[in-house]
mmCIF file of C-alpha atoms in Angstrom:
data_model
loop_
_atom_site.group_PDB
_atom_site.id
_atom_site.type_symbol
_atom_site.label_atom_id
_atom_site.label_comp_id
_atom_site.label_asym_id
_atom_site.label_seq_id
_atom_site.Cartn_x
_atom_site.Cartn_y
_atom_site.Cartn_z
ATOM 1 C CA UNK A 240 -91.425 37.449 -56.359
ATOM 2 C CA UNK A 241 -90.158 36.723 -52.854
ATOM 3 C CA UNK A 242 -86.781 35.017 -52.426
ATOM 4 C CA UNK A 243 -85.512 33.059 -49.424
ATOM 5 C CA UNK A 244 -81.816 32.209 -49.160
ATOM 6 C CA UNK A 245 -80.458 29.087 -47.485
ATOM 7 C CA UNK A 246 -77.555 29.006 -45.043
ATOM 8 C CA UNK A 247 -75.336 27.266 -47.613
ATOM 9 C CA UNK A 248 -75.590 30.093 -50.185
ATOM 10 C CA UNK A 249 -78.234 28.509 -52.397
ATOM 11 C CA UNK A 250 -81.707 29.911 -53.049
ATOM 12 C CA UNK A 251 -84.212 27.878 -51.057
ATOM 13 C CA UNK A 252 -87.384 29.520 -52.368
ATOM 14 C CA UNK A 253 -88.578 31.762 -55.185
ATOM 15 C CA UNK A 254 -92.220 32.428 -54.384
ATOM 16 C CA UNK A 255 -94.439 33.933 -57.071
ATOM 17 C CA UNK A 256 -96.605 36.368 -55.116
ATOM 18 C CA UNK A 257 -98.842 37.242 -58.060
ATOM 19 C CA UNK A 258 -99.771 33.619 -58.783
ATOM 20 C CA UNK A 259 -99.432 32.343 -55.187
ATOM 21 C CA UNK A 260 -97.106 29.462 -55.971
ATOM 22 C CA UNK A 261 -93.666 28.204 -55.070
ATOM 23 C CA UNK A 262 -91.528 27.946 -58.200
ATOM 24 C CA UNK A 263 -88.751 25.711 -56.824
ATOM 25 C CA UNK A 264 -88.903 21.998 -56.033
ATOM 26 C CA UNK A 265 -85.269 22.063 -54.882
ATOM 27 C CA UNK A 266 -82.474 24.602 -54.474
ATOM 28 C CA UNK A 267 -81.427 27.131 -57.106
ATOM 29 C CA UNK A 268 -78.087 28.939 -57.394
ATOM 30 C CA UNK A 269 -76.383 25.671 -56.438
ATOM 31 C CA UNK A 270 -72.757 26.101 -57.531
ATOM 32 C CA UNK A 271 -71.165 22.729 -58.269
ATOM 33 C CA UNK A 272 -67.552 21.980 -59.221
ATOM 34 C CA UNK A 273 -67.354 18.906 -61.473
ATOM 35 C CA UNK A 274 -64.472 16.970 -62.983
ATOM 36 C CA UNK A 275 -63.776 17.918 -66.598
ATOM 37 C CA UNK A 276 -61.569 15.458 -68.504
ATOM 38 C CA UNK A 277 -62.796 15.240 -72.113
ATOM 39 C CA UNK A 278 -61.772 12.258 -74.242
ATOM 40 C CA UNK A 279 -60.167 14.689 -76.676
ATOM 41 C CA UNK A 280 -60.169 18.365 -77.661
ATOM 42 C CA UNK A 281 -59.592 19.544 -74.117
ATOM 43 C CA UNK A 282 -60.702 23.138 -74.635
ATOM 44 C CA UNK A 283 -63.717 22.326 -76.824
ATOM 45 C CA UNK A 284 -65.441 19.166 -75.584
ATOM 46 C CA UNK A 285 -67.342 18.185 -72.457
ATOM 47 C CA UNK A 286 -67.652 14.436 -71.876
ATOM 48 C CA UNK A 287 -70.918 13.013 -70.591
ATOM 49 C CA UNK A 288 -69.330 10.858 -67.884
ATOM 50 C CA UNK A 289 -68.665 13.846 -65.624
ATOM 51 C CA UNK A 290 -72.169 13.170 -64.285
ATOM 52 C CA UNK A 291 -70.952 9.851 -62.895
ATOM 53 C CA UNK A 292 -68.588 11.702 -60.550
ATOM 54 C CA UNK A 293 -69.459 13.513 -57.322
ATOM 55 C CA UNK A 294 -69.275 17.318 -57.501
ATOM 56 C CA UNK A 295 -68.052 19.647 -54.803
ATOM 57 C CA UNK A 296 -70.617 22.240 -53.742
ATOM 58 C CA UNK A 297 -69.506 25.804 -53.089
ATOM 59 C CA UNK A 298 -69.413 26.848 -49.433
ATOM 60 C CA UNK A 299 -70.797 30.133 -48.133
ATOM 61 C CA UNK A 300 -68.151 32.332 -46.485
ATOM 62 C CA UNK A 301 -70.050 35.572 -45.844
ATOM 63 C CA UNK A 302 -73.325 37.341 -46.580
ATOM 64 C CA UNK A 303 -74.244 41.033 -46.310
ATOM 65 C CA UNK A 304 -77.332 43.125 -47.040
ATOM 66 C CA UNK A 305 -76.260 45.861 -49.470
ATOM 67 C CA UNK A 306 -79.542 47.592 -50.422
ATOM 68 C CA UNK A 307 -83.099 47.514 -49.047
ATOM 69 C CA UNK A 308 -84.734 50.439 -50.848
ATOM 70 C CA UNK A 309 -88.222 50.619 -52.392
ATOM 71 C CA UNK A 310 -86.869 50.103 -55.920
ATOM 72 C CA UNK A 311 -84.214 47.460 -55.341
ATOM 73 C CA UNK A 312 -82.958 44.914 -52.823
ATOM 74 C CA UNK A 313 -79.417 43.523 -53.040
ATOM 75 C CA UNK A 314 -77.627 40.875 -50.992
ATOM 76 C CA UNK A 315 -73.892 40.226 -51.401
ATOM 77 C CA UNK A 316 -72.380 36.851 -50.614
ATOM 78 C CA UNK A 317 -68.998 35.188 -51.031
ATOM 79 C CA UNK A 318 -68.559 31.491 -51.745
ATOM 80 C CA UNK A 319 -65.502 29.298 -52.188
ATOM 81 C CA UNK A 320 -65.100 26.050 -54.089
ATOM 82 C CA UNK A 321 -61.885 24.212 -54.925
ATOM 83 C CA UNK A 322 -59.227 26.894 -55.131
ATOM 84 C CA UNK A 323 -61.633 29.553 -56.408
ATOM 85 C CA UNK A 324 -63.787 32.335 -54.966
ATOM 86 C CA UNK A 325 -67.140 33.597 -56.266
ATOM 87 C CA UNK A 326 -68.626 36.919 -55.140
ATOM 88 C CA UNK A 327 -72.332 37.252 -55.880
ATOM 89 C CA UNK A 328 -74.838 40.094 -55.825
ATOM 90 C CA UNK A 329 -78.405 38.749 -55.679
ATOM 91 C CA UNK A 330 -80.672 41.489 -57.007
ATOM 92 C CA UNK A 331 -84.450 41.990 -56.909
ATOM 93 C CA UNK A 332 -85.940 45.042 -58.614
ATOM 94 C CA UNK A 333 -89.410 46.517 -58.187
ATOM 95 C CA UNK A 334 -91.768 45.547 -60.997
ATOM 96 C CA UNK A 335 -89.528 42.741 -62.241
ATOM 97 C CA UNK A 336 -89.933 38.973 -61.928
ATOM 98 C CA UNK A 337 -86.219 38.399 -62.561
ATOM 99 C CA UNK A 338 -83.956 37.160 -59.777
ATOM 100 C CA UNK A 339 -80.630 38.442 -61.128
ATOM 101 C CA UNK A 340 -77.294 37.178 -59.840
ATOM 102 C CA UNK A 341 -74.179 39.178 -60.739
ATOM 103 C CA UNK A 342 -70.942 37.233 -60.298
ATOM 104 C CA UNK A 343 -67.247 38.003 -59.990
ATOM 105 C CA UNK A 344 -65.162 34.835 -59.900
ATOM 106 C CA UNK A 345 -61.477 34.380 -59.142
ATOM 107 C CA UNK A 346 -61.002 31.133 -61.044
ATOM 108 C CA UNK A 347 -58.005 28.920 -60.277
ATOM 109 C CA UNK A 348 -58.755 25.335 -61.255
ATOM 110 C CA UNK A 349 -57.379 22.517 -63.388
ATOM 111 C CA UNK A 350 -59.651 20.219 -65.397
ATOM 112 C CA UNK A 351 -62.742 21.343 -63.498
ATOM 113 C CA UNK A 352 -66.007 22.907 -64.626
ATOM 114 C CA UNK A 353 -68.284 25.110 -62.552
ATOM 115 C CA UNK A 354 -72.004 24.736 -63.118
ATOM 116 C CA UNK A 355 -74.993 26.337 -61.425
ATOM 117 C CA UNK A 356 -78.080 24.166 -60.944
ATOM 118 C CA UNK A 357 -81.737 24.829 -60.186
ATOM 119 C CA UNK A 358 -84.669 22.482 -59.637
ATOM 120 C CA UNK A 359 -87.895 24.216 -60.721
ATOM 121 C CA UNK A 360 -91.353 23.064 -59.634
ATOM 122 C CA UNK A 361 -92.375 22.406 -63.230
ATOM 123 C CA UNK A 362 -93.287 19.126 -64.926
ATOM 124 C CA UNK A 363 -91.560 19.164 -68.307
ATOM 125 C CA UNK A 364 -90.087 16.501 -70.590
ATOM 126 C CA UNK A 365 -88.242 19.017 -72.764
ATOM 127 C CA UNK A 366 -86.454 22.323 -72.383
ATOM 128 C CA UNK A 367 -86.517 25.204 -74.837
ATOM 129 C CA UNK A 368 -83.299 27.019 -75.713
ATOM 130 C CA UNK A 369 -82.807 30.284 -77.552
ATOM 131 C CA UNK A 370 -80.745 30.030 -80.719
ATOM 132 C CA UNK A 371 -79.960 32.711 -83.276
ATOM 133 C CA UNK A 372 -83.269 34.192 -84.498
ATOM 134 C CA UNK A 373 -85.358 31.440 -82.892
ATOM 135 C CA UNK A 374 -85.674 28.711 -80.281
ATOM 136 C CA UNK A 375 -85.308 24.930 -80.246
ATOM 137 C CA UNK A 376 -86.483 22.174 -77.876
ATOM 138 C CA UNK A 377 -84.330 19.334 -76.552
ATOM 139 C CA UNK A 378 -85.291 16.328 -74.377
ATOM 140 C CA UNK A 379 -84.790 16.341 -70.629
ATOM 141 C CA UNK A 380 -84.145 12.598 -70.489
ATOM 142 C CA UNK A 381 -81.779 10.008 -71.955
ATOM 143 C CA UNK A 382 -84.228 7.327 -73.098
ATOM 144 C CA UNK A 383 -82.418 6.757 -76.389
ATOM 145 C CA UNK A 384 -78.819 7.066 -77.524
ATOM 146 C CA UNK A 385 -79.601 10.241 -79.461
ATOM 147 C CA UNK A 386 -81.354 11.723 -76.433
ATOM 148 C CA UNK A 387 -78.329 10.873 -74.297
ATOM 149 C CA UNK A 388 -76.025 12.584 -76.793
ATOM 150 C CA UNK A 389 -77.830 15.879 -76.137
ATOM 151 C CA UNK A 390 -76.590 16.135 -72.545
ATOM 152 C CA UNK A 391 -75.129 19.614 -73.225
ATOM 153 C CA UNK A 392 -76.987 22.143 -75.368
ATOM 154 C CA UNK A 393 -75.525 25.286 -76.880
ATOM 155 C CA UNK A 394 -77.922 28.203 -76.522
ATOM 156 C CA UNK A 395 -77.840 31.956 -76.411
ATOM 157 C CA UNK A 396 -79.615 34.173 -73.892
ATOM 158 C CA UNK A 397 -82.144 31.877 -72.213
ATOM 159 C CA UNK A 398 -83.236 28.331 -71.488
ATOM 160 C CA UNK A 399 -86.701 27.439 -70.223
ATOM 161 C CA UNK A 400 -88.741 24.548 -68.864
ATOM 162 C CA UNK A 401 -92.508 24.947 -68.976
ATOM 163 C CA UNK A 402 -95.697 23.031 -68.396
ATOM 164 C CA UNK A 403 -98.994 24.183 -69.879
ATOM 165 C CA UNK A 404 -99.726 26.851 -67.266
ATOM 166 C CA UNK A 405 -96.362 27.782 -65.797
ATOM 167 C CA UNK A 406 -92.654 27.887 -66.556
ATOM 168 C CA UNK A 407 -89.200 28.680 -65.257
ATOM 169 C CA UNK A 408 -86.525 30.428 -67.300
ATOM 170 C CA UNK A 409 -82.768 30.728 -66.828
ATOM 171 C CA UNK A 410 -81.204 33.800 -68.444
ATOM 172 C CA UNK A 411 -77.546 34.720 -68.873
ATOM 173 C CA UNK A 412 -75.400 37.481 -70.321
ATOM 174 C CA UNK A 413 -72.467 35.430 -71.683
ATOM 175 C CA UNK A 414 -72.733 31.705 -70.798
ATOM 176 C CA UNK A 415 -73.949 29.354 -73.492
ATOM 177 C CA UNK A 416 -73.700 25.731 -72.281
ATOM 178 C CA UNK A 417 -76.940 24.371 -70.801
ATOM 179 C CA UNK A 418 -78.304 21.070 -69.563
ATOM 180 C CA UNK A 419 -81.709 19.770 -68.444
ATOM 181 C CA UNK A 420 -81.809 16.296 -66.926
ATOM 182 C CA UNK A 421 -84.073 14.662 -64.329
ATOM 183 C CA UNK A 422 -85.887 17.899 -63.552
ATOM 184 C CA UNK A 423 -82.711 19.917 -62.934
ATOM 185 C CA UNK A 424 -81.657 22.710 -65.273
ATOM 186 C CA UNK A 425 -78.099 23.951 -65.081
ATOM 187 C CA UNK A 426 -75.754 26.367 -66.773
ATOM 188 C CA UNK A 427 -72.044 25.896 -67.468
ATOM 189 C CA UNK A 428 -70.236 28.893 -65.980
ATOM 190 C CA UNK A 429 -66.492 28.185 -66.147
ATOM 191 C CA UNK A 430 -64.049 25.555 -67.403
ATOM 192 C CA UNK A 431 -60.312 25.021 -66.915
ATOM 193 C CA UNK A 432 -58.784 23.116 -69.862
ATOM 194 C CA UNK A 433 -55.013 22.770 -70.134
ATOM 195 C CA UNK A 434 -54.542 22.209 -73.855
ATOM 196 C CA UNK A 435 -53.650 24.021 -76.043
ATOM 197 C CA UNK A 436 -53.330 26.852 -73.486
ATOM 198 C CA UNK A 437 -52.255 25.649 -70.015
ATOM 199 C CA UNK A 438 -53.616 28.801 -68.345
ATOM 200 C CA UNK A 439 -56.842 29.127 -70.346
ATOM 201 C CA UNK A 440 -59.594 30.976 -68.454
ATOM 202 C CA UNK A 441 -57.563 31.263 -65.244
ATOM 203 C CA UNK A 442 -58.153 34.606 -63.540
ATOM 204 C CA UNK A 443 -61.039 37.020 -62.984
ATOM 205 C CA UNK A 444 -64.431 36.536 -64.653
ATOM 206 C CA UNK A 445 -67.529 38.716 -64.482
ATOM 207 C CA UNK A 446 -70.891 37.371 -65.621
ATOM 208 C CA UNK A 447 -74.568 37.402 -64.750
ATOM 209 C CA UNK A 448 -77.359 34.870 -64.796
ATOM 210 C CA UNK A 449 -80.838 34.867 -63.371
ATOM 211 C CA UNK A 450 -84.099 33.034 -62.797
ATOM 212 C CA UNK A 451 -87.364 34.134 -64.355
ATOM 213 C CA UNK A 452 -90.529 32.292 -63.209
ATOM 214 C CA UNK A 453 -93.576 33.041 -65.326
ATOM 215 C CA UNK A 454 -97.159 32.045 -66.021
ATOM 216 C CA UNK A 455 -97.883 30.114 -69.222
ATOM 217 C CA UNK A 456 -95.222 28.805 -71.566
ATOM 218 C CA UNK A 457 -92.056 30.703 -72.461
ATOM 219 C CA UNK A 458 -93.652 32.051 -75.642
ATOM 220 C CA UNK A 459 -96.588 33.488 -73.673
ATOM 221 C CA UNK A 460 -94.291 35.263 -71.216
ATOM 222 C CA UNK A 461 -91.755 38.087 -71.322
ATOM 223 C CA UNK A 462 -88.803 35.725 -70.881
ATOM 224 C CA UNK A 463 -87.226 36.543 -74.241
ATOM 225 C CA UNK A 464 -87.533 40.285 -73.699
ATOM 226 C CA UNK A 465 -86.090 39.959 -70.176
ATOM 227 C CA UNK A 466 -83.111 37.950 -71.448
ATOM 228 C CA UNK A 467 -82.461 40.444 -74.235
ATOM 229 C CA UNK A 468 -82.633 43.379 -71.814
ATOM 230 C CA UNK A 469 -80.083 41.668 -69.559
ATOM 231 C CA UNK A 470 -77.710 41.456 -72.519
ATOM 232 C CA UNK A 471 -78.475 44.913 -73.936
ATOM 233 C CA UNK A 472 -79.354 47.293 -71.100
ATOM 234 C CA UNK A 473 -80.573 50.774 -72.051
ATOM 235 C CA UNK A 474 -77.955 53.415 -72.757
ATOM 236 C CA UNK A 475 -78.740 56.704 -71.023
ATOM 237 C CA UNK A 476 -77.726 60.085 -72.416
ATOM 238 C CA UNK A 477 -78.609 63.640 -71.479
ATOM 239 C CA UNK A 478 -80.815 65.805 -73.664
ATOM 240 C CA UNK A 479 -81.481 69.516 -73.431
ATOM 241 C CA UNK A 480 -84.982 69.064 -74.871
ATOM 242 C CA UNK A 481 -87.258 67.278 -72.401
ATOM 243 C CA UNK A 482 -90.528 68.514 -73.847
ATOM 244 C CA UNK A 483 -91.214 65.573 -76.160
ATOM 245 C CA UNK A 484 -90.323 61.959 -76.783
ATOM 246 C CA UNK A 485 -89.644 60.104 -80.003
ATOM 247 C CA UNK A 486 -88.700 56.651 -81.178
ATOM 248 C CA UNK A 487 -86.586 55.773 -84.178
ATOM 249 C CA UNK A 488 -88.313 52.429 -84.660
ATOM 250 C CA UNK A 489 -91.189 50.656 -82.964
ATOM 251 C CA UNK A 490 -93.128 47.468 -83.730
ATOM 252 C CA UNK A 491 -96.804 47.404 -82.793
ATOM 253 C CA UNK A 492 -99.229 44.510 -82.760
ATOM 254 C CA UNK A 493 -97.096 41.387 -82.332
ATOM 255 C CA UNK A 494 -93.997 39.588 -81.110
ATOM 256 C CA UNK A 495 -91.626 40.851 -83.790
ATOM 257 C CA UNK A 496 -88.335 42.389 -82.694
ATOM 258 C CA UNK A 497 -86.085 44.965 -84.295
ATOM 259 C CA UNK A 498 -82.857 42.982 -83.920
ATOM 260 C CA UNK A 499 -80.407 45.029 -85.984
ATOM 261 C CA UNK A 500 -79.996 48.663 -87.006
ATOM 262 C CA UNK A 501 -76.721 49.110 -88.867
ATOM 263 C CA UNK A 502 -74.927 50.910 -91.649
ATOM 264 C CA UNK A 503 -75.225 48.979 -94.899
ATOM 265 C CA UNK A 504 -72.126 47.031 -95.916
ATOM 266 C CA UNK A 505 -71.832 49.171 -99.056
ATOM 267 C CA UNK A 506 -72.290 52.239 -96.829
ATOM 268 C CA UNK A 507 -75.358 53.253 -98.817
ATOM 269 C CA UNK A 508 -78.167 53.710 -96.364
ATOM 270 C CA UNK A 509 -79.196 51.871 -93.225
ATOM 271 C CA UNK A 510 -80.112 48.202 -92.765
ATOM 272 C CA UNK A 511 -83.016 47.344 -90.494
ATOM 273 C CA UNK A 512 -83.412 43.651 -89.587
ATOM 274 C CA UNK A 513 -86.440 42.208 -87.803
ATOM 275 C CA UNK A 514 -87.485 38.685 -86.871
ATOM 276 C CA UNK A 515 -90.499 36.886 -85.442
ATOM 277 C CA UNK A 516 -89.600 35.694 -81.936
ATOM 278 C CA UNK A 517 -92.256 33.128 -80.924
ATOM 279 C CA UNK A 518 -92.587 30.686 -83.823
ATOM 280 C CA UNK A 519 -95.956 32.104 -84.898
ATOM 281 C CA UNK A 520 -97.441 33.998 -87.832
ATOM 282 C CA UNK A 521 -97.559 37.691 -86.962
ATOM 283 C CA UNK A 522 -99.019 40.806 -88.579
ATOM 284 C CA UNK A 523 -97.389 43.950 -87.249
ATOM 285 C CA UNK A 524 -96.894 47.613 -88.007
ATOM 286 C CA UNK A 525 -93.388 49.061 -88.136
ATOM 287 C CA UNK A 526 -93.424 52.721 -87.102
ATOM 288 C CA UNK A 527 -90.568 55.180 -87.370
ATOM 289 C CA UNK A 528 -89.683 58.793 -86.746
ATOM 290 C CA UNK A 529 -87.896 58.585 -90.110
ATOM 291 C CA UNK A 530 -89.521 58.750 -93.519
ATOM 292 C CA UNK A 531 -89.866 55.180 -94.824
ATOM 293 C CA UNK A 532 -91.035 56.103 -98.335
ATOM 294 C CA UNK A 533 -87.910 54.708 -99.995
ATOM 295 C CA UNK A 534 -87.605 51.552 -97.895
ATOM 296 C CA UNK A 535 -86.872 48.364 -99.862
ATOM 297 C CA UNK A 536 -86.614 44.749 -98.735
ATOM 298 C CA UNK A 537 -83.246 43.003 -99.096
ATOM 299 C CA UNK A 538 -81.841 39.574 -98.269
ATOM 300 C CA UNK A 539 -79.212 38.738 -95.646
ATOM 301 C CA UNK A 540 -76.517 39.701 -98.148
ATOM 302 C CA UNK A 541 -78.230 43.103 -98.364
ATOM 303 C CA UNK A 542 -79.120 42.535 -102.001
ATOM 304 C CA UNK A 543 -82.503 43.220 -103.586
ATOM 305 C CA UNK A 544 -84.784 46.182 -104.110
ATOM 306 C CA UNK A 545 -88.365 45.036 -103.492
ATOM 307 C CA UNK A 546 -90.140 48.271 -102.629
ATOM 308 C CA UNK A 547 -92.220 48.348 -99.470
ATOM 309 C CA UNK A 548 -95.382 50.429 -99.285
ATOM 310 C CA UNK A 549 -95.177 53.021 -96.524
ATOM 311 C CA UNK A 550 -97.944 55.239 -95.174
ATOM 312 C CA UNK A 551 -98.103 58.327 -93.035
ATOM 313 C CA UNK A 552 -98.196 57.361 -89.361
ATOM 314 C CA UNK A 553 -101.533 57.928 -87.681
ATOM 315 C CA UNK A 554 -102.428 58.542 -84.063
ATOM 316 C CA UNK A 555 -98.981 59.186 -82.601
ATOM 317 C CA UNK A 556 -96.976 62.355 -83.138
ATOM 318 C CA UNK A 557 -93.712 60.541 -82.371
ATOM 319 C CA UNK A 558 -93.793 58.722 -85.723
ATOM 320 C CA UNK A 559 -93.572 60.059 -89.260
ATOM 321 C CA UNK A 560 -94.435 56.919 -91.208
ATOM 322 C CA UNK A 561 -95.438 53.286 -90.820
ATOM 323 C CA UNK A 562 -95.343 50.020 -92.766
ATOM 324 C CA UNK A 563 -97.624 46.985 -92.380
ATOM 325 C CA UNK A 564 -95.637 43.722 -92.392
ATOM 326 C CA UNK A 565 -96.388 40.009 -92.098
ATOM 327 C CA UNK A 566 -93.974 37.455 -90.646
ATOM 328 C CA UNK A 567 -93.992 33.672 -90.669
ATOM 329 C CA UNK A 568 -92.662 31.627 -87.724
ATOM 330 C CA UNK A 569 -89.136 32.807 -86.865
ATOM 331 C CA UNK A 570 -88.945 34.604 -90.214
ATOM 332 C CA UNK A 571 -86.115 37.106 -90.689
ATOM 333 C CA UNK A 572 -86.762 40.158 -92.853
ATOM 334 C CA UNK A 573 -84.239 42.856 -93.730
ATOM 335 C CA UNK A 574 -84.838 46.320 -95.165
ATOM 336 C CA UNK A 575 -82.701 49.117 -96.546
ATOM 337 C CA UNK A 576 -83.604 52.698 -95.661
ATOM 338 C CA UNK A 577 -82.106 55.536 -97.659
ATOM 339 C CA UNK A 578 -79.233 55.490 -100.136
#
C-alpha cells in the first residue's frame, strides 16, 4: 500500500497498489475528542447522545521522518487535543498491507472520550467484529430502536466493513469499543470518567491500532491473522543449532487456529485448544513434532477421554505425528496430550 498524510495529521489516502484502488472515501486516523457524560455508571457506560455534540479534532504539532529503509518506513508525529498530547509512529513494513499506528498518549481530560475515525471507500450496511472464538455482525445504521441501541460494539482484535469484492479492517492491540455509522468506522481509544475513581485513566497510555485494506470479504483475507499477530508478536530466542527447523504444532488445510497451548489445570499433561476462525466447515490436519498417540479430546472443563486416532506424519521431517480433524463453524475443540 501507499499512504499519503494530510497537513492536519490525518491519513488522506491509503492506496492499494496491488489492486489499483483507493481505499479511503474520507480521512483516516482522525482523532476526535468528544463529550462523555453517561446517564449513570460513569466509568462503565457511554451514552448515545455524545454524537449530537461537536467534537474537537486533534491538531498536528510536528512531523518527522524516522526511517526510510527497504524493509520499513516510519513517520513520527505529535498531536494535541484538549489538554492531552498524542505521539504517533506511522509504520509501513515491506510485504505487509497493514498501516500500523503506535501511540503514546499523555491523557489529561475530564468527562471526555478520544476516538479515532476512518471513512473507507466500501459500501457496507453492516460491520463484522471479532468476539471470543468467532465474529459477529452489527448494523451500520439506526433504522430501528434496536439498531440504534447498538451504537457501540464491544469487540476484540478487529472490526471490518466489506462489500463483495473488497473490505477495510481496523485492528487494535488493546482497545475494544467500536462503532460503525454512516460509512464511518471508529475506535474508542481513551475515556476520562470521574466516578468512582476521580483520576481514572489519567496519565500515560501506550497502544496500537492499524488499518488493513484487503480484497474480498474479511473471511477471505488475512485480517484475522494480521490482528492476532499484532497482539501476539513472535518471541525471538537464540539457538546453537541452526541446521534444522521444527514446529511444535501446525494446522494444514484450513482456517483453523491453535489458540491455546497450556498446562492442564490438574497439571497432568498439556491442553491444546483449537477453533475454526471463519464460520465455515473445515477439514484440517494437525501436525506436531510431539508424539500424539495418546491424545484425547476433552471439553472446556478439561474433562473427557475420547481417544483421537493419530498417524505417523508423512512428507515433512519436522513432524512426528499428525491427526485429521473436522470442525464446524466457529467450533472449539480441546485436546489433552500426555499425562
